[in-house]
Amino acid sequence: MSDIRRRDPRQEWIARNRLHPQHLEVLAELGRSAGQGAASEWMGPQGLIRRNPHAVGFIGPNGVKRIDRSGAQQGQRTGGARASAAASKPLVEIEAPAFLVAVVPDMAGGRLTGHDRDLLGLARQLADADPAARGAVLAVVFGGHNREGDGELKEHGFGEAGVDRLLHITGSEVDGFAPEARLGALVAMDRAWNPRHWLLPDSKLGGADLGRRLAARLGERPATGVWQVEADGEAPLGWRCAARGAAGTLDFQRAMPRLVLALAECAEPVSETRHAAEPLVLPEALPAQLARIQDLGQVAVDPAGVALSEAEFILSAGNGVRDWEAFHHAAEVLGATEGASRVAVDDGFMARDRQVGATGTWVTARVYVAVGISGAIQHLQGIQTCDKVVAINMDPGCDMIKRADLAVIGDSAKVLEALVALVEQSREEKRNAA
Amino acid sequence: MRPESHHDGSLAVTVLVSVGRHPLTGRGRRADQDARGVELAHTLTGAEVELLHAGRLDEGSDAALRGYLGMGFESLSLLEQPAGADVLPALAEALEAAGPQLVIAGERAEQGEGSGLLPYLLAERLGWPLVSGLAAVEEVAGGVATLLQALPRGQRRRLQVRLPAIVTVDAAAPAPRQSAYGPARRGRLDVQAAPVMDDADMAEWQAQPARKRPKRLKIVKAASARDRFKAAAAKAEGGGGQVLTDVTPEEGAEAIFKLLKEEGVLR
């Protein structure tokens, strides 16, 4: 009996009559039953399907009505769409792993690099190969990456990157360049949990160095420069790998050893699942060691001498900059490499080799400060891989503001002046304290 | 250039040199990083530099090794090893016997496995500290060396290490001087006998010329045509960035300063 559709002709009449005082209420009620904001389809009194074309679609970002015929209406909830996409990935939890795959990411600047994500993808491949006995991926992260704070991790995407267990080792002894203390921690970890695989990035950011130290200490012969891993039943660990050797001119096909130093793009990063990233703690305290290598800190290098494509911190100028003397002074005080948009270069204010964008240099900076750049698509292409973009601009509607992680609307000359004053003041305070 | 007399304040430096391979012609040459290491040793004041090589002596390697002699050396110690041997025991014993304060090596060989492990294994075996990727040695005084390590993105880090130590040289180290022909001809190769250990593992591997690595494709995982179109026509969109409007320049500068501090790019 209950599946007979009961109709209320009066309500339907009100829904059709846009001038009726109760029109909106009735629409809302009908919409609730249909599961949408407003009913766009209902059955008429003669059993015909009636359509309300005004209720279809949504108002797009520019105030123009948009109709999305893919079935998923997304107009009003653009903000939540991305968050829900992340949450909709299935969460994989591995309670009792059959074995562990240990990964030591580089964490350049406190974040997972693309290389680290590839490596975690490879680790997932190794861990999930046998569905009956799944392993867990254990990531080891060193140090407080935030020098100012109390060692909080900047990166929160470990679960998304495919990490089941996370070991975060903090303390002043593993900060900076401390290969011996880090090696001690890894050896302690090896003794405690005996991972089946050790994966490290073969990169200049530290993974290559630490991995070779670990290999020498554990007495394992590692595979270095690995770029391909395939299943192989005959190999001792069930895998074989292709490793680059002889300055990149030879490929060695060999059974995969326990310790692997892999190149970038060795596997696809994890994209379809989320993982738990449960924190772990070492069962024993780290052994105290005599530090034979002392880190005296980074040395100030001439930022103008650093190639634009590999500069870490770029201060870039565009059409909005009027006071070029002040801009050059700001770059000098901040210790940033100078960049420019095409307009600034064409107008002769900056050299051609400083141009950022599709027709200039594709930069990889960690922090990119765009001063008075509106953000042409060619320029935005050039800064695609930058981590943090800061925009200082007069126009709140420009594309650079949309791309930026932090945007300040205002006169760029004044903001730069205030920034220079702040930096000089903080340096002065540091000098007085020391 | 060469210190002739041994006096007490001198620093004994051994440079491990290998036979390189020209990337285009494939001919033997002095290895680039090892030559940089020799150049680095030359810049040390009061250093007594020894060259040490473990490997075969034949026509190709003779020319390559004489390239190092042409950088201003009278002799080079050569530990005779057959092809495919593990040179670690020979080098470790030679270094233990000579007892240098500083051992300089390149990061990885240009022939063979080229894994870059040898300095690490030597350091582990001798129990010495190791510093990788050096750009310069600033000072050696009182059994402590102050080094400049090359980091990616053109950055440098200053380190202090207790001697004896092993250091490896980065491509950022000063370029090697040209090898002079006359001294290269006149120099001696002192062949010494050394223990030989076969590298059994490596014999099992298959080596082939490096294949070009496949280019990674941009895979768009989209359920609907709309998502695919959006991915193809991707334009920068507001990614939850913070926008500060109606602020004084000082407040704006404060926010930027905080971000720069957090990222650690200010020094």
XYZ file of C-alpha atoms in Angstrom:
701
model
C 0.000 0.000 0.000
C 2.719 2.421 0.964
C 4.361 2.507 -2.452
C 1.311 4.124 -4.023
C 2.258 7.643 -4.861
C -0.083 10.082 -3.100
C -0.501 13.362 -4.880
C -1.700 16.660 -3.538
C -3.251 18.513 -6.519
C -3.470 21.726 -4.569
C 0.211 21.696 -3.738
C 1.101 21.006 -7.335
C -1.040 23.865 -8.419
C 0.712 26.190 -6.013
C 4.071 24.915 -7.240
C 3.091 25.806 -10.799
C 1.804 29.209 -9.836
C 4.775 31.439 -9.265
C 2.584 34.290 -8.031
C 1.007 32.278 -5.236
C 2.027 33.532 -1.783
C 2.954 29.997 -0.654
C 4.832 29.185 -3.869
C 8.330 29.098 -2.324
C 7.325 27.042 0.711
C 5.637 24.468 -1.450
C 8.593 24.320 -3.781
C 10.874 23.730 -0.848
C 8.630 20.961 0.436
C 8.435 19.272 -2.930
C 12.180 19.669 -3.322
C 12.827 17.932 -0.006
C 10.962 14.913 -1.136
C 12.857 14.909 -4.424
C 16.168 15.433 -2.687
C 17.106 18.629 -4.505
C 17.055 22.335 -3.855
C 14.026 22.954 -6.022
C 11.820 20.513 -7.850
C 12.576 20.599 -11.533
C 10.432 17.565 -12.456
C 7.176 16.226 -11.100
C 4.195 14.289 -12.308
C 1.318 16.409 -13.457
C -2.425 15.790 -12.824
C -2.768 13.898 -16.080
C 0.197 11.654 -15.266
C 2.518 13.625 -17.532
C 5.984 14.596 -16.329
C 6.104 18.351 -15.845
C 9.396 20.219 -15.931
C 10.368 23.526 -14.420
C 13.339 24.753 -16.504
C 13.982 27.604 -14.070
C 14.866 25.166 -11.341
C 17.497 23.384 -13.472
C 21.122 24.372 -13.204
C 22.916 26.749 -10.958
C 24.354 30.230 -11.001
C 27.984 30.108 -12.084
C 30.823 32.150 -10.645
C 30.213 35.054 -13.037
C 26.504 35.276 -12.333
C 25.559 33.391 -15.488
C 23.259 30.427 -15.215
C 24.960 27.120 -15.950
C 23.370 23.772 -16.658
C 25.485 20.749 -15.948
C 24.202 17.707 -17.802
C 26.781 15.289 -16.421
C 24.387 14.421 -13.635
C 26.406 15.971 -10.850
C 25.316 19.486 -10.026
C 28.257 21.265 -8.495
C 27.578 24.969 -8.753
C 26.808 26.042 -5.214
C 29.109 23.662 -3.462
C 32.420 24.382 -5.191
C 34.068 24.928 -1.838
C 33.066 21.615 -0.405
C 33.591 19.603 -3.568
C 37.321 19.213 -3.109
C 37.094 18.403 0.554
C 34.487 15.765 -0.101
C 36.567 14.301 -2.919
C 39.425 13.826 -0.448
C 37.113 12.330 2.144
C 35.472 10.037 -0.361
C 38.663 8.071 -0.981
C 38.337 4.761 0.809
C 40.275 4.583 4.049
C 42.522 1.537 4.234
C 43.584 0.386 7.664
C 46.007 -2.438 8.194
C 45.656 -3.704 11.748
C 48.143 -6.550 11.854
C 50.619 -6.166 9.003
C 52.471 -9.227 7.798
C 55.635 -7.173 7.336
C 56.847 -3.581 7.249
C 58.165 -1.490 4.378
C 60.258 1.318 5.815
C 60.520 4.561 3.853
C 62.698 7.521 4.813
C 61.420 10.515 2.824
C 63.586 13.583 2.252
C 60.942 16.028 3.499
C 62.601 19.028 1.851
C 61.336 22.138 3.586
C 59.165 20.009 5.849
C 56.963 18.652 3.065
C 56.878 15.479 1.043
C 58.570 16.076 -2.294
C 57.322 14.544 -5.538
C 60.192 12.072 -5.255
C 58.998 11.070 -1.774
C 55.475 10.488 -3.053
C 56.760 8.291 -5.885
C 58.740 6.313 -3.350
C 55.690 5.891 -1.108
C 53.809 4.678 -4.184
C 56.528 2.069 -4.713
C 56.319 1.110 -1.042
C 52.559 0.615 -1.391
C 53.189 -1.580 -4.421
C 55.535 -3.768 -2.369
C 53.222 -3.838 0.649
C 50.002 -4.617 -1.223
C 51.373 -7.211 -3.635
C 49.911 -10.150 -1.736
C 46.322 -9.413 -0.648
C 46.392 -12.344 1.794
C 49.373 -10.983 3.739
C 49.493 -7.245 3.390
C 52.361 -5.213 4.684
C 52.311 -1.761 6.203
C 54.249 1.243 4.979
C 56.238 2.865 7.763
C 57.547 6.379 7.114
C 60.367 7.762 9.249
C 60.460 11.529 9.519
C 63.204 13.424 11.276
C 63.335 16.593 13.192
C 61.229 19.636 13.763
C 60.978 21.144 10.357
C 59.651 24.339 11.750
C 62.648 25.901 13.431
C 60.514 28.429 15.286
C 57.848 26.071 16.576
C 58.062 22.989 18.725
C 58.801 20.553 15.961
C 55.327 20.307 14.489
C 55.144 18.735 11.056
C 54.022 21.013 8.268
C 52.920 18.092 6.181
C 49.590 16.561 7.098
C 49.083 14.525 3.940
C 50.923 11.382 5.055
C 47.765 9.292 5.014
C 46.888 10.500 1.530
C 50.409 9.698 0.343
C 50.018 6.079 1.472
C 51.614 5.932 4.933
C 50.177 3.370 7.390
C 52.551 4.034 10.279
C 54.469 7.203 10.987
C 57.553 7.455 13.149
C 58.436 11.063 13.895
C 61.809 11.396 15.558
C 62.427 14.802 17.081
C 65.181 16.286 19.147
C 68.012 18.714 18.679
C 70.443 15.910 17.823
C 68.670 14.934 14.591
C 68.094 18.509 13.388
C 70.060 19.975 10.509
C 72.845 17.884 9.016
C 73.128 15.058 11.512
C 73.715 11.916 9.483
C 75.256 9.980 12.354
C 72.400 10.588 14.799
C 69.828 9.802 12.100
C 71.715 6.670 11.183
C 71.651 5.618 14.838
C 67.882 6.073 14.897
C 67.424 4.020 11.722
C 69.593 1.221 13.049
C 67.603 1.200 16.297
C 64.446 1.008 14.192
C 65.847 -1.831 12.149
C 66.585 -3.744 15.321
C 63.159 -3.045 16.807
C 60.908 -3.891 13.880
C 63.136 -5.522 11.264
C 61.380 -4.161 8.139
C 61.377 -6.407 5.104
C 62.214 -3.532 2.733
C 64.043 -0.269 3.209
C 63.322 2.403 0.600
C 65.171 5.710 0.376
C 65.215 8.364 -2.323
C 68.477 8.496 -4.291
C 68.502 12.277 -4.161
C 70.925 15.059 -3.295
C 68.515 16.279 -0.623
C 69.956 13.788 1.820
C 68.378 10.458 0.954
C 71.341 9.289 -1.118
C 73.767 10.020 1.704
C 71.677 8.529 4.497
C 70.797 5.439 2.468
C 74.420 4.629 1.715
C 75.371 5.130 5.348
C 72.592 2.776 6.368
C 73.696 0.209 3.812
C 77.268 0.318 5.080
C 76.137 0.024 8.707
C 73.660 -2.804 8.120
C 76.073 -4.627 5.842
C 73.492 -4.863 3.073
C 74.451 -4.326 -0.520
C 71.824 -1.870 -1.769
C 70.513 -1.300 -5.260
C 71.160 2.334 -6.175
C 69.510 4.383 -8.876
C 66.565 2.005 -9.104
C 63.930 3.146 -11.570
C 61.862 0.040 -12.210
C 60.655 -2.762 -9.949
C 58.903 -5.896 -11.158
C 57.581 -8.980 -9.416
C 59.774 -12.050 -9.843
C 59.076 -15.318 -8.082
C 62.655 -16.555 -8.270
C 64.270 -13.620 -6.496
C 64.824 -13.965 -2.722
C 62.427 -11.133 -1.867
C 60.083 -11.798 -4.763
C 61.055 -8.716 -6.755
C 63.620 -7.740 -9.328
C 64.711 -4.247 -10.248
C 66.456 -2.227 -12.916
C 69.163 0.035 -11.556
C 71.155 2.745 -13.295
C 74.918 2.497 -13.039
C 78.153 3.748 -14.580
C 77.131 7.429 -14.652
C 73.754 6.639 -16.178
C 75.058 4.626 -19.133
C 74.242 1.094 -17.940
C 71.149 -0.660 -16.627
C 71.667 -3.527 -14.201
C 68.896 -6.118 -14.002
C 69.174 -7.750 -10.620
C 67.190 -9.313 -7.826
C 65.923 -6.600 -5.533
C 67.917 -6.400 -2.294
C 66.502 -5.392 1.057
C 67.702 -1.816 0.790
C 66.756 0.190 -2.279
C 67.740 3.722 -3.266
C 65.250 4.687 -5.936
C 65.191 7.480 -8.474
C 62.272 9.844 -8.986
C 59.303 8.467 -10.958
C 60.124 4.912 -9.901
C 56.388 4.306 -9.363
C 53.089 6.143 -9.488
C 52.175 8.022 -6.321
C 49.199 6.809 -4.311
C 46.019 8.536 -5.451
C 43.057 6.287 -4.850
C 43.165 5.385 -1.197
C 43.723 7.019 2.141
C 45.753 5.388 4.861
C 45.821 5.688 8.599
C 49.304 7.194 9.259
C 49.178 6.010 12.859
C 51.980 7.459 14.970
C 54.536 4.991 16.321
C 57.151 5.415 19.016
C 60.552 3.766 19.185
C 60.601 1.176 21.982
C 63.951 2.378 23.283
C 65.544 5.776 23.581
C 68.111 6.770 20.977
C 71.677 5.885 21.901
C 73.756 8.904 22.852
C 76.485 9.435 20.313
C 79.570 11.520 20.045
C 78.904 13.833 17.120
C 82.026 13.867 14.968
C 80.401 16.131 12.379
C 79.219 19.505 13.566
C 76.720 21.533 11.556
C 77.575 25.237 11.571
C 74.493 26.154 9.585
C 73.851 27.299 6.072
C 76.045 29.902 4.512
C 74.617 33.001 2.863
C 75.197 32.681 -0.864
C 74.829 35.421 -3.427
C 71.226 35.000 -4.578
C 71.993 36.630 -7.914
C 74.443 33.817 -8.624
C 71.817 31.110 -8.210
C 70.150 30.000 -11.439
C 66.552 31.165 -11.577
C 65.251 27.695 -12.389
C 66.611 26.252 -9.163
C 66.372 29.238 -6.847
C 64.607 28.521 -3.590
C 63.165 31.952 -2.919
C 62.212 34.305 -5.746
C 61.026 37.887 -5.556
C 59.419 38.615 -8.891
C 58.379 41.971 -10.315
C 55.739 42.851 -12.869
C 53.948 45.752 -14.406
C 52.759 47.064 -11.051
C 56.242 47.929 -9.833
C 57.143 51.606 -10.191
C 60.050 52.056 -7.841
C 62.714 49.664 -9.194
C 65.444 50.837 -6.840
C 63.271 49.844 -3.878
C 62.514 46.474 -5.477
C 66.208 45.633 -5.982
C 66.925 46.752 -2.435
C 64.135 44.529 -1.096
C 65.485 41.509 -3.001
C 68.915 42.149 -1.551
C 67.666 42.475 2.023
C 65.423 39.414 1.797
C 68.185 37.404 0.127
C 65.879 36.460 -2.723
C 66.706 35.749 -6.338
C 65.096 38.297 -8.644
C 62.558 37.301 -11.265
C 60.295 39.262 -13.573
C 57.188 38.954 -15.664
C 57.351 39.395 -19.420
C 56.090 42.954 -19.301
C 58.824 44.070 -16.944
C 61.422 42.470 -19.194
C 59.962 43.915 -22.398
C 59.934 47.375 -20.867
C 63.624 47.025 -20.174
C 63.528 47.044 -16.392
C 64.903 43.537 -15.995
C 67.233 41.315 -17.985
C 65.770 38.704 -20.324
C 67.275 35.811 -18.345
C 65.190 36.843 -15.338
C 61.876 36.247 -17.081
C 59.593 33.704 -15.412
C 56.914 31.895 -17.387
C 56.259 29.809 -20.440
C 58.573 31.855 -22.651
C 61.153 32.373 -19.912
C 62.228 30.090 -17.102
C 60.059 27.498 -15.401
C 60.899 27.982 -11.772
C 60.761 25.478 -8.914
C 61.008 27.848 -5.971
C 59.664 26.952 -2.565
C 58.498 30.499 -2.004
C 57.576 32.798 -4.866
C 56.669 36.392 -4.084
C 54.925 38.113 -7.007
C 54.977 41.888 -6.732
C 52.582 43.694 -9.039
C 52.064 40.696 -11.326
C 48.491 40.134 -12.466
C 49.175 36.535 -13.506
C 48.913 35.875 -17.211
C 48.365 32.203 -17.936
C 51.895 31.915 -19.376
C 53.316 33.287 -16.141
C 51.187 30.974 -14.001
C 52.438 27.998 -16.035
C 55.980 28.987 -15.180
C 55.277 28.919 -11.433
C 53.216 25.715 -11.437
C 55.617 23.777 -9.241
C 56.161 26.502 -6.645
C 55.070 25.503 -3.134
C 53.997 28.807 -1.684
C 53.021 31.813 -3.741
C 52.641 35.238 -2.175
C 51.031 38.007 -4.211
C 51.194 41.731 -3.564
C 48.823 43.503 -5.902
C 46.400 46.385 -6.222
C 43.748 44.438 -8.124
C 41.841 41.948 -5.939
C 40.295 40.202 -8.952
C 43.411 39.154 -10.845
C 44.436 35.562 -11.507
C 47.591 35.755 -9.423
C 45.462 36.393 -6.323
C 43.486 33.238 -7.095
C 46.691 31.207 -7.364
C 48.368 32.729 -4.317
C 48.475 31.122 -0.892
C 48.738 34.553 0.651
C 47.651 37.706 -1.120
C 48.008 41.259 0.129
C 45.918 43.876 -1.638
C 47.666 47.197 -1.526
C 50.416 49.395 -2.863
C 53.344 47.084 -3.550
C 55.998 49.725 -2.891
C 54.660 50.438 0.581
C 54.239 46.769 1.473
C 57.779 45.983 0.316
C 59.105 48.912 2.300
C 57.346 47.690 5.443
C 58.606 44.148 4.807
C 62.204 45.341 4.442
C 61.856 47.317 7.669
C 60.523 44.220 9.461
C 63.355 41.983 8.229
C 66.002 44.518 9.162
C 64.439 44.968 12.570
C 64.363 41.237 13.272
C 68.011 40.904 12.174
C 68.925 43.761 14.476
C 67.175 42.055 17.385
C 68.951 38.774 16.653
C 72.304 40.554 16.572
C 71.608 42.273 19.864
C 70.525 39.027 21.468
C 73.646 37.215 20.301
C 103.651 23.413 -5.945
C 104.699 20.074 -4.510
C 105.881 19.977 -0.936
C 109.283 18.310 -1.136
C 110.153 17.909 2.505
C 108.095 16.286 5.174
C 107.636 18.627 8.119
C 105.502 18.218 11.204
C 102.804 20.725 10.382
C 101.959 19.094 7.086
C 98.665 17.434 6.349
C 98.694 14.004 4.750
C 95.975 13.835 2.109
C 95.151 10.852 -0.073
C 93.005 11.291 -3.150
C 91.304 8.176 -4.472
C 91.282 8.392 -8.247
C 89.532 6.200 -10.764
C 89.459 5.750 -14.496
C 86.578 7.707 -15.961
C 84.684 7.348 -19.184
C 83.988 10.117 -21.616
C 80.197 10.414 -21.917
C 80.232 10.816 -25.709
C 83.210 8.889 -27.023
C 83.319 6.287 -24.258
C 87.099 6.585 -24.079
C 88.963 6.395 -20.790
C 89.779 9.728 -19.177
C 90.411 11.127 -15.712
C 87.063 10.966 -13.929
C 85.527 14.413 -13.567
C 84.733 14.286 -9.855
C 88.048 12.659 -8.967
C 89.901 15.362 -10.894
C 87.945 17.938 -8.902
C 89.039 16.124 -5.764
C 92.685 16.379 -6.857
C 92.189 20.071 -7.527
C 90.654 20.467 -4.068
C 93.663 18.749 -2.520
C 95.936 21.176 -4.376
C 94.186 24.148 -2.789
C 94.994 22.929 0.750
C 97.974 24.740 2.200
C 100.764 22.565 3.520
C 99.189 19.382 2.259
C 101.160 16.355 1.160
C 98.980 14.844 -1.502
C 99.145 11.205 -2.526
C 97.190 9.665 -5.369
C 95.843 6.160 -4.940
C 94.147 3.974 -7.517
C 93.002 0.384 -7.332
C 92.461 -1.365 -10.632
C 93.967 -2.817 -13.720
C 96.903 -1.311 -15.540
C 96.453 -1.500 -19.283
C 96.723 0.893 -22.205
C 93.413 2.678 -21.658
C 93.804 3.126 -17.919
C 97.442 4.159 -18.292
C 96.471 7.205 -20.345
C 93.665 8.095 -17.958
C 95.819 7.776 -14.839
C 98.594 9.827 -16.413
C 95.988 12.557 -16.741
C 96.075 12.890 -12.951
C 99.891 12.876 -12.902
C 99.792 15.794 -15.324
C 98.091 17.883 -12.651
C 101.429 18.171 -10.870
C 102.406 14.846 -9.316
C 105.506 12.717 -9.521
C 103.914 9.403 -8.756
C 100.664 7.557 -8.268
C 100.254 4.406 -6.193
C 98.453 1.713 -8.079
C 97.043 -1.343 -6.315
C 96.876 -4.024 -8.964
C 93.395 -5.560 -9.145
C 91.839 -7.716 -11.839
C 88.666 -6.680 -13.619
C 85.508 -7.332 -11.640
C 87.267 -7.370 -8.264
C 86.016 -5.778 -5.068
C 88.633 -3.102 -4.373
C 87.454 -2.378 -0.828
C 89.906 -4.621 1.092
C 92.872 -3.445 -0.958
C 92.062 0.237 -0.462
C 91.244 -0.191 3.218
C 94.546 -1.908 3.907
C 96.512 0.653 1.945
C 94.835 3.516 3.799
C 95.351 1.856 7.162
C 99.033 1.437 6.378
C 99.536 4.987 5.085
C 97.331 6.647 7.740
C 96.402 9.903 5.977
C 94.482 12.633 7.788
C 92.090 13.320 4.951
C 90.874 11.062 2.160
C 89.212 12.724 -0.828
C 87.127 10.775 -3.327
C 84.604 11.469 -6.058
C 80.945 10.760 -5.390
C 80.575 7.871 -7.777
C 82.564 6.093 -10.449
C 81.914 6.603 -14.129
C 82.325 2.916 -14.911
C 81.102 -0.324 -13.399
C 78.303 -0.308 -10.863
C 78.869 3.349 -10.004
C 76.800 3.061 -6.869
C 78.853 5.579 -4.891
C 79.114 3.167 -1.980
C 82.892 2.812 -1.770
C 83.574 5.911 0.401
C 80.819 4.857 2.800
C 82.126 1.299 3.073
C 85.657 2.602 3.618
C 84.425 5.007 6.307
C 82.520 2.213 8.012
C 85.491 -0.130 7.876
C 88.038 2.424 9.059
C 85.616 3.971 11.554
C 86.138 7.475 10.218
C 83.487 10.145 9.754
C 82.364 10.876 6.217
C 81.071 14.078 4.642
C 79.512 13.912 1.196
C 79.086 16.449 -1.560
C 81.881 18.899 -0.762
C 82.305 22.223 -2.550
C 85.407 23.447 -0.717
C 87.678 22.884 2.259
C 87.910 26.179 4.095
C 90.422 25.413 6.791
C 92.250 22.554 8.432
C 93.577 23.331 11.890
C 94.143 21.396 15.082
C 92.783 18.113 13.798
C 89.502 19.691 12.732
C 88.534 20.518 9.154
C 86.017 23.224 8.276
C 84.217 22.213 5.101
C 81.699 23.749 2.758
C 79.078 21.271 1.606
C 77.147 21.848 -1.601
C 73.363 21.554 -1.273
C 70.800 21.510 -4.065
C 69.599 24.865 -5.375
C 73.045 26.408 -5.141
C 73.046 26.537 -1.343
C 76.060 25.867 0.869
C 76.393 24.513 4.385
C 79.391 24.864 6.673
C 80.472 21.796 8.622
C 83.244 20.891 10.992
C 84.584 17.391 11.052
C 87.236 15.722 13.155
C 90.157 14.217 11.293
C 90.907 11.637 10.056
C 87.925 11.776 7.746
C 86.744 10.786 4.294
C 85.125 13.425 2.106
C 83.481 13.118 -1.293
C 83.494 15.874 -3.861
C 80.466 17.348 -5.572
C 80.324 18.720 -9.098
C 80.144 22.173 -7.459
C 83.794 21.920 -6.403
C 86.280 24.010 -8.396
C 86.955 22.761 -11.918
C 90.172 20.769 -12.292
C 93.217 22.298 -13.913
C 94.334 21.084 -17.281
C 96.605 18.089 -17.317
C 100.098 18.964 -18.585
C 101.554 16.504 -21.072
C 105.216 16.525 -19.984
C 104.676 15.818 -16.264
C 102.071 13.242 -17.228
C 104.706 11.369 -19.297
C 107.436 11.743 -16.673
C 105.270 10.656 -13.708
C 105.631 7.181 -12.211
C 102.930 4.605 -11.645
C 104.041 2.664 -8.549
C 102.410 -0.720 -8.929
C 101.895 -2.475 -5.610
C 100.554 -5.904 -4.853
C 97.321 -5.986 -2.908
C 94.818 -8.552 -1.673
C 92.219 -9.480 -4.266
C 88.584 -10.276 -3.537
C 86.136 -11.181 -6.270
C 82.826 -9.398 -6.544
C 80.562 -12.429 -6.832
C 77.238 -10.571 -6.606
C 77.886 -8.325 -9.516
C 78.773 -11.225 -11.793
C 75.163 -12.427 -11.497
C 73.631 -9.200 -12.717
C 72.813 -8.510 -16.327
C 74.201 -5.234 -17.591
C 72.874 -3.598 -20.710
C 73.133 -0.127 -22.203
C 70.779 2.218 -20.384
C 67.334 2.345 -21.907
C 65.583 5.654 -22.179
C 63.159 5.912 -19.296
C 59.513 6.085 -20.257
C 58.035 9.526 -19.893
C 55.378 9.726 -17.256
C 51.943 10.363 -18.659
C 49.532 12.721 -17.017
C 46.745 10.396 -15.990
C 43.411 12.071 -15.357
C 41.203 9.999 -13.126
C 37.838 11.596 -13.697
C 34.452 9.956 -13.573
C 32.578 12.395 -15.764
C 33.153 14.322 -18.949
C 32.878 17.537 -16.998
C 35.777 16.592 -14.719
C 37.878 15.517 -17.669
C 37.241 18.806 -19.397
C 38.082 20.709 -16.270
C 41.347 18.787 -15.928
C 42.256 19.447 -19.562
C 41.412 23.137 -19.425
C 42.863 23.606 -15.960
C 43.290 27.164 -14.900
C 44.435 28.450 -11.578
C 41.531 28.606 -9.244
C 41.201 29.853 -5.749
C 42.902 27.124 -3.732
C 41.819 28.369 -0.365
C 44.475 31.053 -0.311
C 44.296 33.803 2.246
C 43.490 37.230 0.796
C 44.139 40.310 2.876
C 42.124 43.279 1.699
C 41.873 46.651 3.417
C 44.992 46.205 5.478
C 47.707 48.706 6.104
C 51.027 47.952 4.391
C 52.484 47.109 7.803
C 49.887 44.422 8.500
C 50.362 42.974 5.027
C 54.121 42.945 5.465
C 53.688 41.278 8.848
C 51.683 38.436 7.292
C 54.256 37.934 4.526
C 57.102 38.063 7.034
C 55.414 35.366 9.099
C 55.046 33.109 6.051
C 58.675 33.633 5.007
C 59.794 32.784 8.549
C 57.679 29.641 8.581
C 59.153 28.475 5.306
C 62.632 29.215 6.587
C 63.825 31.135 3.549
C 65.015 34.156 5.516
C 68.427 34.021 7.029
